[in-house]
CSV table of C-alpha atoms in Angstrom, one decimal:
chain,number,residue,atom,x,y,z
A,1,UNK,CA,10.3,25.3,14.2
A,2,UNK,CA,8.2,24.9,11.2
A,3,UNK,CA,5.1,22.5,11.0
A,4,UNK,CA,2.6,21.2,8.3
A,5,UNK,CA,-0.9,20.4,8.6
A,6,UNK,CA,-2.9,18.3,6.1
A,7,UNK,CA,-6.1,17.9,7.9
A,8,UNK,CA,-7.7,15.7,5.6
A,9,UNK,CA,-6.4,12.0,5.7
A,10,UNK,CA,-8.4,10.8,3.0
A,11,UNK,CA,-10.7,12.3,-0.3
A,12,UNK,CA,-12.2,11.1,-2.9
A,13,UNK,CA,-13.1,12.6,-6.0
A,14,UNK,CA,-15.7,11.6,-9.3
A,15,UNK,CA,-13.4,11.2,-12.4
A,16,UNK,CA,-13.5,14.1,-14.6
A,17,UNK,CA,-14.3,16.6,-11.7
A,18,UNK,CA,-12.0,19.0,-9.7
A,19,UNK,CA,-10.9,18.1,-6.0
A,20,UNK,CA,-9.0,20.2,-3.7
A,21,UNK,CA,-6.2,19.2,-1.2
A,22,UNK,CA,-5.5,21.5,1.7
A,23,UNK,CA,-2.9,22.7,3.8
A,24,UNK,CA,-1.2,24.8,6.5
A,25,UNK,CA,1.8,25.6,7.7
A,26,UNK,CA,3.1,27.7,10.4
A,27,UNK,CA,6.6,29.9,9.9
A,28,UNK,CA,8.3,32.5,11.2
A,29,UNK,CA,10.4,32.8,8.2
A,30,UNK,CA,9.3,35.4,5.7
A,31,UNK,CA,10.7,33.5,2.3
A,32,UNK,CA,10.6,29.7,1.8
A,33,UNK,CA,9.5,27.1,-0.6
A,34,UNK,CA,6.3,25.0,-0.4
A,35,UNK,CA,5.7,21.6,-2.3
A,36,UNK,CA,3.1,19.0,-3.3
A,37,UNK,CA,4.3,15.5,-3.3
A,38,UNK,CA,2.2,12.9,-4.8
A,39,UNK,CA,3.3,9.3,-3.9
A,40,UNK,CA,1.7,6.6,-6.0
A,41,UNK,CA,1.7,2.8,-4.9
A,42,UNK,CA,4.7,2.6,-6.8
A,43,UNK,CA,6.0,4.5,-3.5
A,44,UNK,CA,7.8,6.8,-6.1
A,45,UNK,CA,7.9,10.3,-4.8
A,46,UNK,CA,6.9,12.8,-7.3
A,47,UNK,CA,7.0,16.7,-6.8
A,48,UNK,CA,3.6,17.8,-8.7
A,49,UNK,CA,3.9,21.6,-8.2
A,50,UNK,CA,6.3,24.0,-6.3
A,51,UNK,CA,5.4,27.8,-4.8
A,52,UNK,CA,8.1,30.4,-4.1
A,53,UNK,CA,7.1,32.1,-0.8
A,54,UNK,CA,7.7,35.4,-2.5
A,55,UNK,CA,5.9,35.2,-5.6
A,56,UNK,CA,2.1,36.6,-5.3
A,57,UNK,CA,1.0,34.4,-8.3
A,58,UNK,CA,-0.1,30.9,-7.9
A,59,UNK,CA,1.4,28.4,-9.7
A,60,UNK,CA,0.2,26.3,-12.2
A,61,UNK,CA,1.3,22.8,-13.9
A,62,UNK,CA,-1.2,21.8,-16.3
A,63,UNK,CA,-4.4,20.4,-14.0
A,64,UNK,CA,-2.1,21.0,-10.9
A,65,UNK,CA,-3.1,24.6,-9.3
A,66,UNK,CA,-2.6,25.7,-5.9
A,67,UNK,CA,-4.0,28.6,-3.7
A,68,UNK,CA,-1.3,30.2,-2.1
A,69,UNK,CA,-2.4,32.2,1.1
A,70,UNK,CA,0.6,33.9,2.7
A,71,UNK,CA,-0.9,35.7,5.3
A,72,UNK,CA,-3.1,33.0,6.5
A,73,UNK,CA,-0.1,30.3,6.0
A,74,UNK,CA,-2.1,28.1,4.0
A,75,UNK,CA,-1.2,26.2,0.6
A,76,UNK,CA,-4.0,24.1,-0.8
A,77,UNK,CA,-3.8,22.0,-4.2
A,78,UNK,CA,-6.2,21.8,-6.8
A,79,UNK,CA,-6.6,19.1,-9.2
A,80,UNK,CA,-8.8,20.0,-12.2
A,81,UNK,CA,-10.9,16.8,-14.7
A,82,UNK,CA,-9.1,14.2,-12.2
A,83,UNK,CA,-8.3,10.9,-13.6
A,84,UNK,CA,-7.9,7.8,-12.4
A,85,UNK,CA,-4.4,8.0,-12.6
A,86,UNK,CA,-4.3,10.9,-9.8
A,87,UNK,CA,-5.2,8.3,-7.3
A,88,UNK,CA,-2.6,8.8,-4.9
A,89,UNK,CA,-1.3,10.0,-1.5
A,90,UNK,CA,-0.4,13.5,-1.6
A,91,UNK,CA,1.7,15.4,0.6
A,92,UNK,CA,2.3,18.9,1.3
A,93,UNK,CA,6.2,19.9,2.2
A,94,UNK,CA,8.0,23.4,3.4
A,95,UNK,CA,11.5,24.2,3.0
A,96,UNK,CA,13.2,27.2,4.2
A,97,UNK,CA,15.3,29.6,1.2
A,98,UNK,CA,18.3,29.0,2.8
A,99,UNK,CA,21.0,26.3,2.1
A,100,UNK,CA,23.1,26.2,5.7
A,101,UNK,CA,22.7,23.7,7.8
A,102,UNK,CA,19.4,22.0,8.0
A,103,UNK,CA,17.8,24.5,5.9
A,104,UNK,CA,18.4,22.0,2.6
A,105,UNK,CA,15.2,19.6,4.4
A,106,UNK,CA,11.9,19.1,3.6
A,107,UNK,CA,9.3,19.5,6.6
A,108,UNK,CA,6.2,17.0,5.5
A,109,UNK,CA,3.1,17.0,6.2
A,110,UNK,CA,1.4,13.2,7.5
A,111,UNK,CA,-0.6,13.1,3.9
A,112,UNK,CA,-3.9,12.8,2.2
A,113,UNK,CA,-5.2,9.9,0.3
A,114,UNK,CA,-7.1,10.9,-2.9
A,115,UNK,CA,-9.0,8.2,-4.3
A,116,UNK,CA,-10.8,8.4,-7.5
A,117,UNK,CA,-13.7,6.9,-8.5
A,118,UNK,CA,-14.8,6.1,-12.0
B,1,UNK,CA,21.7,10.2,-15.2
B,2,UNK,CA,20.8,7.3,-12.9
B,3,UNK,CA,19.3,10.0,-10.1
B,4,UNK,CA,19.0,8.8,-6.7
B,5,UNK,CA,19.4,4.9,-6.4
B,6,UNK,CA,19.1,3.0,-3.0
B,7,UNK,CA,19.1,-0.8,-2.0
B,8,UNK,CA,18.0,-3.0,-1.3
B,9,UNK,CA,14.4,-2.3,-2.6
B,10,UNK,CA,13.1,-4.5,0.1
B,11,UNK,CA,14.4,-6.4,3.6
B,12,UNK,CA,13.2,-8.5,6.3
B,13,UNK,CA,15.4,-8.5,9.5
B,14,UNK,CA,14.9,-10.1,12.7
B,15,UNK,CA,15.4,-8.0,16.0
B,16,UNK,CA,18.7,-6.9,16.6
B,17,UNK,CA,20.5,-8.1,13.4
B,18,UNK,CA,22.5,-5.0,11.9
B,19,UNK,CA,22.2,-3.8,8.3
B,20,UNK,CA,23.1,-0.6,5.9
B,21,UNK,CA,20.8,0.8,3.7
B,22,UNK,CA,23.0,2.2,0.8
B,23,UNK,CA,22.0,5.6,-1.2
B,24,UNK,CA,24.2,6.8,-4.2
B,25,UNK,CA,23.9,9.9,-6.4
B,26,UNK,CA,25.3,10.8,-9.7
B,27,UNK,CA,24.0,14.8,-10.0
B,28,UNK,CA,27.4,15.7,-7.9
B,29,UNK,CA,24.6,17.1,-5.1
B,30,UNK,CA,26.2,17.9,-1.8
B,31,UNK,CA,23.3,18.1,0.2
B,32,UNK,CA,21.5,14.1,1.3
B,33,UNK,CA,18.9,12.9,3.7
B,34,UNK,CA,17.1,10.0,4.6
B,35,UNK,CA,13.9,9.9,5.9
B,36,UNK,CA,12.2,7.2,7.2
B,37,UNK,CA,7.5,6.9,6.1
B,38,UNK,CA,4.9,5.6,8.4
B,39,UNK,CA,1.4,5.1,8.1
B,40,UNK,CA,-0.5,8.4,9.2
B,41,UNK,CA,3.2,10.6,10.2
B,42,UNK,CA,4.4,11.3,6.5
B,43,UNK,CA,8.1,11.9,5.9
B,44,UNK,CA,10.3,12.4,9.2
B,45,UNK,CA,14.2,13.5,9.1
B,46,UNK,CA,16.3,10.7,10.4
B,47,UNK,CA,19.9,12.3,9.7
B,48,UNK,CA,21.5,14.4,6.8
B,49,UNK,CA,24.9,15.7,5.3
B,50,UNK,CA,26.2,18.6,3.7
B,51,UNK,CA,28.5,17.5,2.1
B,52,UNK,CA,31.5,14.8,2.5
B,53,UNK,CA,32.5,14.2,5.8
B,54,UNK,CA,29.5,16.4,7.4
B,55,UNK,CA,26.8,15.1,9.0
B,56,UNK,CA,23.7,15.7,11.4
B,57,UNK,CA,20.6,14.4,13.4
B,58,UNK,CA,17.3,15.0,12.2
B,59,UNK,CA,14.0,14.7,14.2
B,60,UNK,CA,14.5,10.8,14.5
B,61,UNK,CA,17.5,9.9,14.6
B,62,UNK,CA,18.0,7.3,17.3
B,63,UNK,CA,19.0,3.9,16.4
B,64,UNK,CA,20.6,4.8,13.3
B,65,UNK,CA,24.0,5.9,12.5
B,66,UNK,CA,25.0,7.9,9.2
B,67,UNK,CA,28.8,8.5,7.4
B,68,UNK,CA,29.7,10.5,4.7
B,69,UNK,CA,33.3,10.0,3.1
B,70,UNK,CA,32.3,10.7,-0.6
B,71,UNK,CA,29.7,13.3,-2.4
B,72,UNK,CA,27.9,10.2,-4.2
B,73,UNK,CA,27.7,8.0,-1.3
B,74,UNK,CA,25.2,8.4,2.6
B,75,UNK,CA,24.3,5.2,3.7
B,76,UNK,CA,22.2,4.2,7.1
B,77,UNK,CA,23.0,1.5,9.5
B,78,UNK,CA,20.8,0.2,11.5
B,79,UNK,CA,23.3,-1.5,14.5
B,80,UNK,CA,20.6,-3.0,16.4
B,81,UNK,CA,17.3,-3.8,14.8
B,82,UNK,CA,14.1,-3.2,16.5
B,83,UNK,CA,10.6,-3.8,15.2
B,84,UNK,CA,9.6,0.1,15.5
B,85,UNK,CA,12.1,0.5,13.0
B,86,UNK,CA,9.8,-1.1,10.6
B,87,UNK,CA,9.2,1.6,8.0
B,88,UNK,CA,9.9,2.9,4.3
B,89,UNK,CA,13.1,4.7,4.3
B,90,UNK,CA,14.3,7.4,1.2
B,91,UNK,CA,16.9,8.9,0.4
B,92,UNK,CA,17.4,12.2,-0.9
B,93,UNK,CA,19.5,14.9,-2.3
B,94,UNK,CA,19.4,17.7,-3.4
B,95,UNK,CA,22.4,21.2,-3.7
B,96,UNK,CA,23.5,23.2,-1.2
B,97,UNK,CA,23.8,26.3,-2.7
B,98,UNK,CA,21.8,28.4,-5.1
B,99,UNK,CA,22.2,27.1,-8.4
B,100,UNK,CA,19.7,28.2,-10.3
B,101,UNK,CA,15.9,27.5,-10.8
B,102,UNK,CA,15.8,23.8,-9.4
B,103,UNK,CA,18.6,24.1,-6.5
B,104,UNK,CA,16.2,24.0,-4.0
B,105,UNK,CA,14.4,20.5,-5.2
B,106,UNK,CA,14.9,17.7,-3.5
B,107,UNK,CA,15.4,14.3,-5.6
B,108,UNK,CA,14.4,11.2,-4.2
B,109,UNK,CA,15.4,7.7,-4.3
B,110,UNK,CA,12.6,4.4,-4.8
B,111,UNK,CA,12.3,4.0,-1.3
B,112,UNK,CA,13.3,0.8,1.0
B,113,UNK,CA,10.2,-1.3,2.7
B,114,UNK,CA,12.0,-2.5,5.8
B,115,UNK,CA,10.6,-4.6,8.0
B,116,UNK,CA,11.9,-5.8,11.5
B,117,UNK,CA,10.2,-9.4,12.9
């Protein structure tokens, strides 16, 4: 079975600077998906930045980045010139490339809460 | 497109009193989910369907019961409230077969803050 690890319950970051979230999963599978989540205290869930398994190039959305480590199974997310409307819990979520069965889920991990301070 | 709706937003029941938590999706998804957050466990698989009339236990599935007879439609009953079932529940969905670049997102709904006295 698949697990993910976000070892850090909480961060905190200075506005304006960069803070990164980390991650690890462990897999057997050799293509999947990986996710960031950021839930605000809205409780909305909102998917800030996917990775296809077998793309080699990191993804980017705007201040979103991530590091993408296959072979070490680890996924962290960068936010660049944070603002205080980043402040949020993030989560970090496989899914397998398949569609059968209970492929089509999302394995979390328990979160990190980013704080932001002005 | 209204998305992923659920409701109620919020509910207070006492211990053992029954309820459903209703989920609805207009984006003609067949796949649906609900998951239930608590503090410091993030996002755990209670059940899930692949379509109508298709369904299937997740990591924490007991005390709940899911159906499925329509693609828009996955509610959750609770038969027998019980205070550890105090949590935010979501619903979600999402396709079941590749359909292109976003197939394998998973949309979710508001959330439900549930709590059991």
């Amino acid at each position: 079975a698949q697990t993910v690890t976000q070892s850090q319950p909480e961060m905190s970051v200075q506005e304006a600077e960069t803070v990164t979230l980390s991650c690890t999963y462990d897999t057997s599978e050799s293509d999947y998906y990986l996710f960031w989540y950021k839930q605000p205290p809205s409780r909305q869930m909102i998917l800030v930045i996917r990775q296809e398994a077998y793309k080699q190039q990191n993804a980017t959305e705007n201040r979103f980045s991530v590091n993408f480590q296959k072979a070490a199974k680890s996924f962290s997310l960068k936010i660049s010139d944070s603002q205080l409307g980043d402040a949020a819990m993030y989560f970090c979520a496989y899914r397998s490339r398949g569609y059968g069965g209970s492929q089509g889920n999302l394995i979390f991990g328990k979160g990190t809460k980013l704080s932001v301070k002005p | 497109n209204a998305g992923v709706t659920q409701t109620p937003k919020f509910q207070v029941l006492k211990t053992g009193q029954s309820m459903t938590l209703q989920c609805a999706q207009d984006m003609n998804h067949e796949y649906m989910s609900w998951y239930r957050q608590d503090p410091g466990m993030g996002l755990r698989l209670i059940h899930y369907s692949v379509g109508a009339g298709i369904t299937d236990q997740g990591e924490v599935p007991n005390g709940y019961n899911v159906s499925r007879s329509t693609t828009e439609d996955f509610p959750l009953r609770l038969l027998s409230a019980a205070p550890s079932q105090t949590s935010v529940y979501f619903c979600a969905s999402s396709y079941s077969m590749d359909r292109g670049l976003k197939s394998h997102e998973q949309y979710f709904g508001p959330g439900t803050r549930l709590t059991v006295t």
